[in-house]
């Protein structure tokens, strides 16, 4: 299976590495190197980046902050990550554009769907910052939305584990890894692949989600080239 246009969802935590907070430049450089390989193979790539390594709206709201305000701060955090990734990519000569869903025209382009598609056609990596621009949403939902908007064939969701398990592999050594799952199964069993809004959006638009381990070197390239890594959501249910 070779893809033409794909969306990579990087959580903020993916950029954090083993640090407890913020960005590990070494990890970002490694991710950028893998992305460069993807681009070199001619695949068009959009990236939605999270912000959980810096600020999470829900957490701040549970400590008493107004939820919408907290979420806007969370969205701004994603822009920091987007710019960091852009910098790492451009240092190794990968052309990029950052587009934000909240206008910050001095530092990034505003999100314009047709313009994003044009960038992709020209071989630029498009990094979407500021989530969907709406509080009460997540960057996972943004990934589903943008994938549908730009006609990405698949979402690659980078995580710290090998895929989706029937229970927490850190707590239970007998946890079983799913090879594939249906959207319905993920929703009814409340598996923490992505939030339910994101899964529902992918289901409606028939966009498969591949959940894979980012910390295994070379996995981004393997996943994007269609090699079996992790768990695919969208097909049928099968345990490895
Ligand atoms: N956020 C939001 N609307 C969006 C996307 C993100 O309000 O469309 C806020 C929300 O507060 C969230 C924060 O941005 O906690 C960081 O995004 P997320 O938690 O999705 O990042 P990740 O878990 O992928 O690092």
PDB file of N, CA, C and O in Angstrom, residues 6 11 16 20 22 28 31 58 64 91 100 102-103 121 125 134 143 149 152 158 166 175 180 197 204 207 228 230:
ATOM      1  N   UNK A   6      -0.775  12.016   3.266  1.00  0.00           N
ATOM      2  CA  UNK A   6      -1.063  11.487   4.603  1.00  0.00           C
ATOM      3  C   UNK A   6      -0.995  12.594   5.646  1.00  0.00           C
ATOM      4  O   UNK A   6      -0.368  13.626   5.434  1.00  0.00           O
ATOM      5  N   UNK A  11       1.629  14.266  19.055  1.00  0.00           N
ATOM      6  CA  UNK A  11       1.181  14.903  20.303  1.00  0.00           C
ATOM      7  C   UNK A  11       2.314  15.790  20.810  1.00  0.00           C
ATOM      8  O   UNK A  11       3.481  15.618  20.417  1.00  0.00           O
ATOM      9  N   UNK A  16       8.427  15.948  23.620  1.00  0.00           N
ATOM     10  CA  UNK A  16       8.951  16.136  24.970  1.00  0.00           C
ATOM     11  C   UNK A  16      10.028  15.085  25.300  1.00  0.00           C
ATOM     12  O   UNK A  16      10.878  15.309  26.170  1.00  0.00           O
ATOM     13  N   UNK A  20      10.016  15.979  31.540  1.00  0.00           N
ATOM     14  CA  UNK A  20       8.683  16.069  32.144  1.00  0.00           C
ATOM     15  C   UNK A  20       7.845  17.190  31.565  1.00  0.00           C
ATOM     16  O   UNK A  20       6.631  17.265  31.768  1.00  0.00           O
ATOM     17  N   UNK A  22       7.868  20.451  28.216  1.00  0.00           N
ATOM     18  CA  UNK A  22       8.540  21.205  27.152  1.00  0.00           C
ATOM     19  C   UNK A  22       9.043  20.362  25.995  1.00  0.00           C
ATOM     20  O   UNK A  22       8.454  19.337  25.655  1.00  0.00           O
ATOM     21  N   UNK A  28      13.184  16.252  18.633  1.00  0.00           N
ATOM     22  CA  UNK A  28      12.608  16.977  17.484  1.00  0.00           C
ATOM     23  C   UNK A  28      13.502  16.789  16.251  1.00  0.00           C
ATOM     24  O   UNK A  28      13.002  16.560  15.138  1.00  0.00           O
ATOM     25  N   UNK A  31      12.837  13.326  14.839  1.00  0.00           N
ATOM     26  CA  UNK A  31      11.548  13.268  14.126  1.00  0.00           C
ATOM     27  C   UNK A  31      11.672  13.967  12.773  1.00  0.00           C
ATOM     28  O   UNK A  31      11.219  13.465  11.745  1.00  0.00           O
ATOM     29  N   UNK A  58      -7.901  21.283  29.698  1.00  0.00           N
ATOM     30  CA  UNK A  58      -8.749  20.580  30.669  1.00  0.00           C
ATOM     31  C   UNK A  58      -8.116  20.607  32.059  1.00  0.00           C
ATOM     32  O   UNK A  58      -8.795  20.808  33.062  1.00  0.00           O
ATOM     33  N   UNK A  64      -9.479  25.366  38.155  1.00  0.00           N
ATOM     34  CA  UNK A  64     -10.275  26.567  38.404  1.00  0.00           C
ATOM     35  C   UNK A  64     -10.289  27.595  37.291  1.00  0.00           C
ATOM     36  O   UNK A  64     -11.056  28.548  37.319  1.00  0.00           O
ATOM     37  N   UNK A  91      16.054  23.342   8.894  1.00  0.00           N
ATOM     38  CA  UNK A  91      17.509  23.211   9.065  1.00  0.00           C
ATOM     39  C   UNK A  91      18.072  22.055   8.261  1.00  0.00           C
ATOM     40  O   UNK A  91      19.258  22.018   7.977  1.00  0.00           O
ATOM     41  N   UNK A 100      -1.880  28.499  10.947  1.00  0.00           N
ATOM     42  CA  UNK A 100      -2.543  28.463  12.252  1.00  0.00           C
ATOM     43  C   UNK A 100      -4.038  28.755  12.117  1.00  0.00           C
ATOM     44  O   UNK A 100      -4.457  29.556  11.284  1.00  0.00           O
ATOM     45  N   UNK A 102      -5.716  30.130  14.466  1.00  0.00           N
ATOM     46  CA  UNK A 102      -5.925  31.446  15.083  1.00  0.00           C
ATOM     47  C   UNK A 102      -4.892  32.341  14.406  1.00  0.00           C
ATOM     48  O   UNK A 102      -3.710  32.004  14.388  1.00  0.00           O
ATOM     49  N   UNK A 103      -5.361  33.447  13.831  1.00  0.00           N
ATOM     50  CA  UNK A 103      -4.452  34.260  13.013  1.00  0.00           C
ATOM     51  C   UNK A 103      -3.284  34.798  13.831  1.00  0.00           C
ATOM     52  O   UNK A 103      -3.468  35.368  14.911  1.00  0.00           O
ATOM     53  N   UNK A 121       1.068  20.153  -2.931  1.00  0.00           N
ATOM     54  CA  UNK A 121       1.363  19.824  -4.328  1.00  0.00           C
ATOM     55  C   UNK A 121       2.779  20.260  -4.705  1.00  0.00           C
ATOM     56  O   UNK A 121       3.397  19.683  -5.591  1.00  0.00           O
ATOM     57  N   UNK A 125       5.959  20.505   3.434  1.00  0.00           N
ATOM     58  CA  UNK A 125       5.249  19.918   4.572  1.00  0.00           C
ATOM     59  C   UNK A 125       4.404  21.028   5.175  1.00  0.00           C
ATOM     60  O   UNK A 125       4.905  22.125   5.434  1.00  0.00           O
ATOM     61  N   UNK A 134     -10.915  26.301  17.916  1.00  0.00           N
ATOM     62  CA  UNK A 134     -12.080  26.315  18.811  1.00  0.00           C
ATOM     63  C   UNK A 134     -11.772  25.662  20.144  1.00  0.00           C
ATOM     64  O   UNK A 134     -11.234  24.553  20.176  1.00  0.00           O
ATOM     65  N   UNK A 143      -6.949  16.795  13.798  1.00  0.00           N
ATOM     66  CA  UNK A 143      -6.316  15.903  12.820  1.00  0.00           C
ATOM     67  C   UNK A 143      -7.380  15.262  11.922  1.00  0.00           C
ATOM     68  O   UNK A 143      -7.224  15.222  10.694  1.00  0.00           O
ATOM     69  N   UNK A 149     -10.513  17.529   5.266  1.00  0.00           N
ATOM     70  CA  UNK A 149     -10.488  18.743   4.429  1.00  0.00           C
ATOM     71  C   UNK A 149      -9.473  18.670   3.294  1.00  0.00           C
ATOM     72  O   UNK A 149      -9.735  19.148   2.197  1.00  0.00           O
ATOM     73  N   UNK A 152      -6.623  13.708   2.948  1.00  0.00           N
ATOM     74  CA  UNK A 152      -5.551  12.780   3.307  1.00  0.00           C
ATOM     75  C   UNK A 152      -6.144  11.375   3.336  1.00  0.00           C
ATOM     76  O   UNK A 152      -7.290  11.184   3.749  1.00  0.00           O
ATOM     77  N   UNK A 158       1.052   9.124  16.168  1.00  0.00           N
ATOM     78  CA  UNK A 158       2.274   8.701  16.855  1.00  0.00           C
ATOM     79  C   UNK A 158       2.017   8.631  18.355  1.00  0.00           C
ATOM     80  O   UNK A 158       1.461   9.549  18.940  1.00  0.00           O
ATOM     81  N   UNK A 166      -5.708  -4.331  24.422  1.00  0.00           N
ATOM     82  CA  UNK A 166      -7.011  -4.576  25.064  1.00  0.00           C
ATOM     83  C   UNK A 166      -7.020  -4.080  26.511  1.00  0.00           C
ATOM     84  O   UNK A 166      -8.083  -3.954  27.109  1.00  0.00           O
ATOM     85  N   UNK A 175      -1.286  -7.955  28.272  1.00  0.00           N
ATOM     86  CA  UNK A 175      -2.096  -7.120  27.373  1.00  0.00           C
ATOM     87  C   UNK A 175      -1.853  -7.543  25.927  1.00  0.00           C
ATOM     88  O   UNK A 175      -0.721  -7.839  25.546  1.00  0.00           O
ATOM     89  N   UNK A 180      -5.936  -4.771  14.036  1.00  0.00           N
ATOM     90  CA  UNK A 180      -6.887  -3.831  13.444  1.00  0.00           C
ATOM     91  C   UNK A 180      -8.158  -3.793  14.278  1.00  0.00           C
ATOM     92  O   UNK A 180      -8.455  -4.734  15.025  1.00  0.00           O
ATOM     93  N   UNK A 197     -14.919  12.232  19.459  1.00  0.00           N
ATOM     94  CA  UNK A 197     -15.281  13.153  18.357  1.00  0.00           C
ATOM     95  C   UNK A 197     -14.376  12.875  17.151  1.00  0.00           C
ATOM     96  O   UNK A 197     -14.847  12.837  16.005  1.00  0.00           O
ATOM     97  N   UNK A 204     -17.131   8.752   9.803  1.00  0.00           N
ATOM     98  CA  UNK A 204     -18.023   9.368   8.807  1.00  0.00           C
ATOM     99  C   UNK A 204     -17.329   9.579   7.478  1.00  0.00           C
ATOM    100  O   UNK A 204     -17.943   9.492   6.418  1.00  0.00           O
ATOM    101  N   UNK A 207     -11.794   7.574   7.045  1.00  0.00           N
ATOM    102  CA  UNK A 207     -10.343   7.814   7.104  1.00  0.00           C
ATOM    103  C   UNK A 207      -9.749   6.844   8.125  1.00  0.00           C
ATOM    104  O   UNK A 207     -10.052   6.930   9.316  1.00  0.00           O
ATOM    105  N   UNK A 228       3.253  -2.836   7.818  1.00  0.00           N
ATOM    106  CA  UNK A 228       2.397  -3.012   8.993  1.00  0.00           C
ATOM    107  C   UNK A 228       3.113  -2.631  10.283  1.00  0.00           C
ATOM    108  O   UNK A 228       3.977  -3.352  10.752  1.00  0.00           O
ATOM    109  N   UNK A 230       2.004  -1.174  14.206  1.00  0.00           N
ATOM    110  CA  UNK A 230       0.957  -0.748  15.122  1.00  0.00           C
ATOM    111  C   UNK A 230      -0.422  -1.292  14.781  1.00  0.00           C
ATOM    112  O   UNK A 230      -0.586  -2.377  14.225  1.00  0.00           O
TER     113      UNK A 230
END
